[in-house]
XYZ file of C-alpha atoms in Angstrom:
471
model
C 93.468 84.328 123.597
C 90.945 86.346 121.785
C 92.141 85.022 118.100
C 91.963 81.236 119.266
C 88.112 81.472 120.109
C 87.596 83.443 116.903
C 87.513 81.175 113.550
C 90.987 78.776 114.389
C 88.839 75.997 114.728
C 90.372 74.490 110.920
C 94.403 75.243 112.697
C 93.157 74.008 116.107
C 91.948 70.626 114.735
C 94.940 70.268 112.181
C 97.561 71.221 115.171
C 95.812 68.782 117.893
C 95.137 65.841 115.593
C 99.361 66.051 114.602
C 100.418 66.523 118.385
C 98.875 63.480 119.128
C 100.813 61.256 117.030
C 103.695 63.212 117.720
C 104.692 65.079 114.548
C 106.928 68.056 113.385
C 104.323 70.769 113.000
C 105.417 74.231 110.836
C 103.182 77.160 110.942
C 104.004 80.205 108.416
C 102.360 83.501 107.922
C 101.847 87.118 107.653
C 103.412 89.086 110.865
C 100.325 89.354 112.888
C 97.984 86.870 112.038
C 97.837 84.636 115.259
C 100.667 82.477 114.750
C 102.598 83.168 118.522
C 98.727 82.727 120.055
C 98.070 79.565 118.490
C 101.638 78.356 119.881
C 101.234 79.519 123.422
C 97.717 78.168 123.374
C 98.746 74.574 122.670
C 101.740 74.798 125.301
C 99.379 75.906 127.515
C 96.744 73.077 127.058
C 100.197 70.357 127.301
C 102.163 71.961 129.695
C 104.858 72.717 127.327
C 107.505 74.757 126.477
C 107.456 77.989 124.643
C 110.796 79.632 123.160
C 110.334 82.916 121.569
C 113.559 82.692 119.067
C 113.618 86.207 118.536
C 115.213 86.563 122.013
C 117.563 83.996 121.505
C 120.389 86.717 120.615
C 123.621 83.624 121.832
C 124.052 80.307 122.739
C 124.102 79.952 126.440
C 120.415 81.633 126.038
C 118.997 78.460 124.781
C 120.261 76.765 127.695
C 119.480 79.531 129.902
C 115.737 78.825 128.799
C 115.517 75.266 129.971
C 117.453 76.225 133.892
C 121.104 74.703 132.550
C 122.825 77.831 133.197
C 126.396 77.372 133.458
C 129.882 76.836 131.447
C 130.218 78.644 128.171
C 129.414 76.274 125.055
C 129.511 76.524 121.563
C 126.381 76.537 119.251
C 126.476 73.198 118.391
C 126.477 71.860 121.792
C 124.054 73.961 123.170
C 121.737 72.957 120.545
C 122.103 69.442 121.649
C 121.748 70.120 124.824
C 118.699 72.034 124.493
C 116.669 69.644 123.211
C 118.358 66.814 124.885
C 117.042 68.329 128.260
C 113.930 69.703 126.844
C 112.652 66.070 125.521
C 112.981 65.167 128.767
C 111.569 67.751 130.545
C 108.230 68.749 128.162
C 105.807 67.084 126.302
C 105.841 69.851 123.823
C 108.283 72.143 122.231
C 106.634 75.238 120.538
C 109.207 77.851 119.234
C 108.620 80.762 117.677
C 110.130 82.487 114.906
C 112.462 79.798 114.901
C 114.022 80.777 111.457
C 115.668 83.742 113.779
C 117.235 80.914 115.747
C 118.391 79.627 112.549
C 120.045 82.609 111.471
C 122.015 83.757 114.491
C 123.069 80.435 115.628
C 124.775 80.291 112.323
C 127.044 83.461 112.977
C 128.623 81.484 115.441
C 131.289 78.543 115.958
C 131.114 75.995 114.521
C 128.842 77.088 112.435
C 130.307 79.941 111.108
C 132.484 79.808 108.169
C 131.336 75.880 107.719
C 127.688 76.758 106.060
C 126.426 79.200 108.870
C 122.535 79.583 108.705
C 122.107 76.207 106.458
C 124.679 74.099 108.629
C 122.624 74.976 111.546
C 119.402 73.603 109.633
C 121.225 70.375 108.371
C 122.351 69.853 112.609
C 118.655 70.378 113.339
C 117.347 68.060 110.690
C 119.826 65.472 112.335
C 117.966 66.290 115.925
C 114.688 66.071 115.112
C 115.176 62.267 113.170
C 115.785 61.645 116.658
C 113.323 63.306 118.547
C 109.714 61.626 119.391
C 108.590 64.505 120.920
C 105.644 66.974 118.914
C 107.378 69.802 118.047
C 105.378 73.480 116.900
C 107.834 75.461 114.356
C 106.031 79.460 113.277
C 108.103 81.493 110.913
C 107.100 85.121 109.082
C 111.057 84.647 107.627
C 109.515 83.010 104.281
C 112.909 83.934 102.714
C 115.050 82.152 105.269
C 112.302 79.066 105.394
C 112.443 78.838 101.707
C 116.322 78.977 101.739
C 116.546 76.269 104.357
C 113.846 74.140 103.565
C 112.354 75.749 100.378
C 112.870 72.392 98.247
C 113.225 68.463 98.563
C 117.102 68.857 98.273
C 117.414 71.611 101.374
C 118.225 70.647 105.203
C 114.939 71.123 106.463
C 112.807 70.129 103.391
C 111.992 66.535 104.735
C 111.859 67.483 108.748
C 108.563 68.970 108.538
C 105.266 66.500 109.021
C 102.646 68.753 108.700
C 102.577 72.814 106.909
C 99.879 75.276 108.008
C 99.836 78.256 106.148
C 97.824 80.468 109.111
C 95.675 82.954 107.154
C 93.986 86.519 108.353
C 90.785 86.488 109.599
C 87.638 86.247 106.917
C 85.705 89.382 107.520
C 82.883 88.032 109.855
C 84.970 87.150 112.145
C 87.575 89.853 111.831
C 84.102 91.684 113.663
C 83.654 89.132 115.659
C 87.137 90.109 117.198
C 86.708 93.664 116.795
C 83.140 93.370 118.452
C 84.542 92.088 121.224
C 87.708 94.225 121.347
C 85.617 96.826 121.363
C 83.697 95.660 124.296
C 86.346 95.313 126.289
C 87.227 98.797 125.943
C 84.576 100.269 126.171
C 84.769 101.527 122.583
C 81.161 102.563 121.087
C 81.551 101.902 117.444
C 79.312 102.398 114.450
C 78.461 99.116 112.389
C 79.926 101.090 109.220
C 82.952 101.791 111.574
C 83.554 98.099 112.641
C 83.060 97.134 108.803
C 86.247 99.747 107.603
C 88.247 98.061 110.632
C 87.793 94.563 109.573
C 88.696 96.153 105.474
C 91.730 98.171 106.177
C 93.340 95.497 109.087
C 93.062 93.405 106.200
C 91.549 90.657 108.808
C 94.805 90.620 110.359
C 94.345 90.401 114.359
C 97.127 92.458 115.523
C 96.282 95.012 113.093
C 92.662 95.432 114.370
C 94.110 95.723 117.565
C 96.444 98.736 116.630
C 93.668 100.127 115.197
C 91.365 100.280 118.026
C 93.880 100.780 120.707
C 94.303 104.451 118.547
C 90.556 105.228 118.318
C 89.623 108.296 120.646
C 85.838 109.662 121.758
C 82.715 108.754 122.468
C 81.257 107.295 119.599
C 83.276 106.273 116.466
C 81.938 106.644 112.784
C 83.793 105.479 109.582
C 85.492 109.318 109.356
C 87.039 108.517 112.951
C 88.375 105.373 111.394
C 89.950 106.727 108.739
C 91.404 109.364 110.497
C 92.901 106.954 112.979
C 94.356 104.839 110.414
C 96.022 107.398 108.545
C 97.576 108.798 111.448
C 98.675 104.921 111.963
C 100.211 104.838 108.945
C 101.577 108.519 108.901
C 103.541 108.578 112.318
C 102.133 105.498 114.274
C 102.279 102.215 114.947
C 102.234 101.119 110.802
C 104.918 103.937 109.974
C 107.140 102.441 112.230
C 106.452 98.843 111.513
C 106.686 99.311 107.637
C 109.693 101.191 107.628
C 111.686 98.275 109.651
C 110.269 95.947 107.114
C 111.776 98.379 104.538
C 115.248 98.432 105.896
C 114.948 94.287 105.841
C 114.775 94.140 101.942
C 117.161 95.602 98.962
C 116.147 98.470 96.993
C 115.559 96.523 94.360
C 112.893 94.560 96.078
C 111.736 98.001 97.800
C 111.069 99.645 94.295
C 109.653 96.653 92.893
C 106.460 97.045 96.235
C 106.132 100.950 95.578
C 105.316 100.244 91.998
C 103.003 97.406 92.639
C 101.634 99.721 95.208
C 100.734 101.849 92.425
C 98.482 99.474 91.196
C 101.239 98.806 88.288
C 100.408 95.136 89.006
C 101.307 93.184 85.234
C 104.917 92.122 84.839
C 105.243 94.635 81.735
C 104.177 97.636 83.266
C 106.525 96.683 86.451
C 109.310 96.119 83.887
C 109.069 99.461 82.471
C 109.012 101.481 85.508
C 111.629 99.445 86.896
C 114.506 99.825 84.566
C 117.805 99.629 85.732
C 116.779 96.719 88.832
C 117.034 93.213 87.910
C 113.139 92.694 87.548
C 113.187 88.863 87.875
C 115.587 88.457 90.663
C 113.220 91.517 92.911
C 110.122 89.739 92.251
C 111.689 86.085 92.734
C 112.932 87.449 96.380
C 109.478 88.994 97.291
C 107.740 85.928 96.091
C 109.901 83.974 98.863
C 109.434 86.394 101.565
C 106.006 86.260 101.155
C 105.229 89.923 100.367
C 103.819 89.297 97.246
C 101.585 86.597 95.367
C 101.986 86.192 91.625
C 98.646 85.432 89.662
C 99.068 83.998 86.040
C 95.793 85.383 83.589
C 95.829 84.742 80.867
C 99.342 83.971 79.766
C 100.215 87.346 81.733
C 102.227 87.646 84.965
C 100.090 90.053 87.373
C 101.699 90.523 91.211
C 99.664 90.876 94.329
C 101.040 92.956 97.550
C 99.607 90.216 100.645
C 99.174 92.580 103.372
C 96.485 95.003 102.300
C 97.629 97.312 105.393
C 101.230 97.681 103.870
C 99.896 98.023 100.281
C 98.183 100.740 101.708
C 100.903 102.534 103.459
C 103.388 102.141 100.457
C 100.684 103.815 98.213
C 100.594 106.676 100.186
C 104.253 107.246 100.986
C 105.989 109.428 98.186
C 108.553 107.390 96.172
C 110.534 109.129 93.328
C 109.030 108.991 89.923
C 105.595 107.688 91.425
C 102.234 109.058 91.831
C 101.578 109.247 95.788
C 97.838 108.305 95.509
C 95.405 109.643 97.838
C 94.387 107.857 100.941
C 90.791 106.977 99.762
C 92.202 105.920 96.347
C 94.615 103.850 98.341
C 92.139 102.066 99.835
C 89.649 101.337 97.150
C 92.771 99.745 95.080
C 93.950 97.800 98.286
C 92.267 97.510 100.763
C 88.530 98.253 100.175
C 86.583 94.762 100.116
C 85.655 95.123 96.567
C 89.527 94.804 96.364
C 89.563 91.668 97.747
C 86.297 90.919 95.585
C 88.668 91.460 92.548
C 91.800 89.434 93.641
C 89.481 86.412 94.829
C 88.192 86.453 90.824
C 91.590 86.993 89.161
C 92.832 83.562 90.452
C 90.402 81.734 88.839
C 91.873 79.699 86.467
C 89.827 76.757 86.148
C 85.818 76.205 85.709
C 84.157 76.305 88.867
C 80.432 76.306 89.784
C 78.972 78.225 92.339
C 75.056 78.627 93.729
C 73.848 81.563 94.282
C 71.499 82.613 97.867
C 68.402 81.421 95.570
C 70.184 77.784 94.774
C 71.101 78.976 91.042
C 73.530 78.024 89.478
C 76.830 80.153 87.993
C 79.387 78.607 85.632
C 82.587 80.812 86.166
C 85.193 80.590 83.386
C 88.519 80.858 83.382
C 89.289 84.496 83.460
C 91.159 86.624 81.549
C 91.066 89.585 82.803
C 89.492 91.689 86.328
C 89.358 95.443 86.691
C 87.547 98.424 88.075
C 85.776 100.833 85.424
C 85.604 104.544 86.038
C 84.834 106.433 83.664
C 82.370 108.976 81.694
C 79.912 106.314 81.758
C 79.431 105.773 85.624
C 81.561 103.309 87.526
C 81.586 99.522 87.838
C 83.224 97.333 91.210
C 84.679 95.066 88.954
C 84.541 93.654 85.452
C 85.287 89.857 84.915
C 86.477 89.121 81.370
C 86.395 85.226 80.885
C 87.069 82.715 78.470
C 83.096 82.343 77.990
C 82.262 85.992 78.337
C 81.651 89.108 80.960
C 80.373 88.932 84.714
C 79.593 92.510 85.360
C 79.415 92.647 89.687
C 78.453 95.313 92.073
C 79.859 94.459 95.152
C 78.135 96.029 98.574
C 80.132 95.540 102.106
C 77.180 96.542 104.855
C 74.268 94.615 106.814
C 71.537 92.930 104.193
C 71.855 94.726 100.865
C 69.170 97.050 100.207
C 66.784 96.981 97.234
C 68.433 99.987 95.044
C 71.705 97.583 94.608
C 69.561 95.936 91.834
C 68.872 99.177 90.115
C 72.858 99.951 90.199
C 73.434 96.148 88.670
C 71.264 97.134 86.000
C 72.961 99.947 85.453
C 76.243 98.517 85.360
C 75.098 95.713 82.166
C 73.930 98.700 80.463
C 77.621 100.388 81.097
C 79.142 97.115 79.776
C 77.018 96.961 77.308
C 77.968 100.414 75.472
C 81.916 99.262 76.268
C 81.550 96.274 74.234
C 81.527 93.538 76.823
C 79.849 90.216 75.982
C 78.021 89.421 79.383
C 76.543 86.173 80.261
C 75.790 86.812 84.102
C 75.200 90.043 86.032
C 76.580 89.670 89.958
C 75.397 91.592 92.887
C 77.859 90.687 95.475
C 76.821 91.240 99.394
C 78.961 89.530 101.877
C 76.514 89.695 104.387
C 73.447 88.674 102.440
C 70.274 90.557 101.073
C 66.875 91.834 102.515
C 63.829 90.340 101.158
C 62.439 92.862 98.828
C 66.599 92.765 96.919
C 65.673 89.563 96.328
C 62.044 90.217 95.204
C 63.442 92.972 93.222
C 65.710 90.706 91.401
C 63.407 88.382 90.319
C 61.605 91.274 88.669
C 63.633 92.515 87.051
C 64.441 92.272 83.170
C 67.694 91.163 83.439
C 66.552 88.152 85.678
C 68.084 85.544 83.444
C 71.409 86.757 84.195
C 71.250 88.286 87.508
C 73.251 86.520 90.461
C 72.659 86.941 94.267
C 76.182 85.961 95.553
C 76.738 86.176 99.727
C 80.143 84.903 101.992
C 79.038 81.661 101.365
C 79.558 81.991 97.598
C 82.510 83.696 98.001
C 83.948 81.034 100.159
C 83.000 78.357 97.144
C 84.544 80.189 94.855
C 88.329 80.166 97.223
C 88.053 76.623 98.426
C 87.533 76.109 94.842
C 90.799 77.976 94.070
C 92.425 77.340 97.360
C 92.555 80.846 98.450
C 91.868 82.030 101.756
C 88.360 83.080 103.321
C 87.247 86.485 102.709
């Protein structure tokens, strides 16, 4: 129950206040996010019933859930039967996965050969007209949710009262959890060490716990991390995750990730490296299973891998005619926080303010373009080209930024500078705020006009702006 006490108070509230008055609730996510614990949590608190679908393999196992063992019946009937009993016997109905239920009842009679997977969802529509009863739905299956109930027109479309996209943990309290995971454990960890958890989890709760269940010795630093994690990914827990998820999805789709994992992210550059593969139809498909986000800039297509932990893996795995990057390049491009720095700017598309720690105000443009310069001029977190000009940002992930951040910021306007960027504002980004003398240094210095002190709380204007999740 760890991930229900740790920021789920926005699901918790959403979930209870629809349960009340009795509606169809759907949760969808990433694998691992806290979907299943926010289910069991709520048919805990009501007494209800929880049905993990993914262990509904026939028929008679629905029945067998709810004590009506008996007679063979076909999937239609049991169906019926299941909820006919369940109304009656629970307040609540919570099941999981339930596009998996979907799926196999449709490979039998009479659902097979009459529609299969979408007659099933059309029957299920029919029940739950009927049904008065609050009912919990989670799916990871975006594909088979969006090919059921992806539009108005499809047999599920209209059944659902209330859609919760359940999102990873922000960062604070992916340590919140890993804090106490740690704990409980018995797991001394370095604050550095704790801070690469919560980045290359992704915030993702089941993640962090892989991680930490592989950590070994006395006292871990940010090297013991790493090391852990790239044995995770090598030959552990990730490896074998990622590659089921690979045998899931066509090779089209499967090229279409290892390129993007290249960092090959614009729809051109995809295109070229991808001849031969329908393009459109691969990115279409991983759109709908929710691998990958697509982020319009200006009038250009750019494609997003969601789970930072996978991005991470598929960079590093060798793929034929690709680049196997290095771990540590890996990770700044994915899964680094000034990654996530980078991706929360690219989806701006619309003016938004934001106030800095100091109260002042910064107008952020539509923008055109967001990347990372290294070069023979130094190196810059990231550079956001707008409509209106250039925010130049150095981005720090630690306890209270130190003073010598400012320095670095000034260093990076001068780097812009001499590439030609027009910059109007000058961010220093530190999720967990700044110590006294950053600020004083700030205000000192000669680029005070422009300079920005930007903490979580900015950063968490800037997505509700946007409607992207909480870093």
């Amino acid at each position: 129950m760890v991930e229900i006490i740790i920021d789920r108070e926005r699901e918790i509230n959403m979930i209870e206040s629809g349960i009340r008055v009795g509606l169809k609730i759907l949760l969808k996510g990433l694998r691992g996010v806290g979907k299943t614990t926010l289910l069991k949590y709520f048919v805990e608190k009501y007494n209800g019933l929880y049905v993990n679908c993914q262990k509904i393999l026939r028929p008679e196992h629905l029945l067998e859930i709810i004590g009506n063992e008996g007679n063979y019946v076909d999937a239609y009937e049991a169906l019926e039967k299941f909820f006919e009993i369940a109304c009656n016997k629970y307040y609540l109905i919570a099941l999981d996965e339930f596009t998996d239920l979907l799926v196999r009842l449709g490979n039998f009679k009479p659902y097979r050969g009459t529609g299969g997977t979408s007659a099933v969802a059309s029957h299920l529509r029919a029940i739950l007209e009927e049904v008065k009863k609050p009912i919990i739905f989670s799916t990871t299956s975006i594909k088979t949710l969006y090919d059921v109930a992806g539009e108005y027109s499809k047999p599920l479309a209209r059944s659902f009262d209330m859609i919760i996209h359940v999102h990873p943990l922000s960062m604070e309290d992916a340590l919140k959890l890993i804090d106490k995971l740690c704990s409980e454990k018995g797991i001394k960890c370095t604050y550095d060490a704790k801070l690469r958890i919560a980045e290359m989890s992704g915030g993702n709760p089941a993640y962090i716990k892989a991680i930490i269940n592989g950590l070994r010795g006395e006292k871990i630093d940010i090297n013991s991390v790493n090391e852990t994690v790239n044995a995770l990914l090598r030959e552990g827990y990730f490896n074998l995750l990622f590659q089921g998820i690979e045998r899931e999805i066509s090779i089209s789709e499967l090229e279409v990730l290892y390129i993007i994992s290249r960092g090959y992210t614009r729809y051109s550059e995809i295109e070229k490296r991808g001849r031969g593969i329908n393009i459109n139809q691969a990115l279409s498909l991983l759109i709908q299973r929710g691998f990958i986000t697509k982020i319009k800039i200006n009038r250009e297509s750019h494609y997003v891998i969601n789970d930072k932990t996978m991005a991470l893996w598929l960079a590093t795995e060798p793929y034929p005619g690709l680049e196997t990057l290095s771990f540590e390049t890996a990770r700044i491009m994915h899964a680094a926080f000034e990654s996530l720095v980078r991706e929360l700017f690219m989806q701006i598309q619309k003016t938004i303010e934001v106030k800095d720690i100091t109260g002042k105000k910064l107008l952020i443009y539509p923008v055109k373009k967001v990347y990372r310069y290294k070069g023979k001029l130094g190196e810059i977190d990231a550079i956001i080209v707008t409509k209106q000009g250039t925010i130049v940002c150095e981005i720090y992930f630690g306890e209270k930024c130190p003073p010598e951040k400012i320095q670095q910021l000034e260093r990076n306007v001068a780097i812009a500078e001499k590439m030609g960027e027009n910059i109007y504002a000058a961010a220093l980004i530190s999720y967990f705020g700044f110590q006294n003398e950053t600020i004083e240094r700030a205000k000192q210095s000669p680029a005070m006009q422009i300079i920005y002190l930007l903490d979580k709380n900015s950063l968490w204007q800037i997505s509700k702006a946007i409607g992207y999740r909480l870093l």
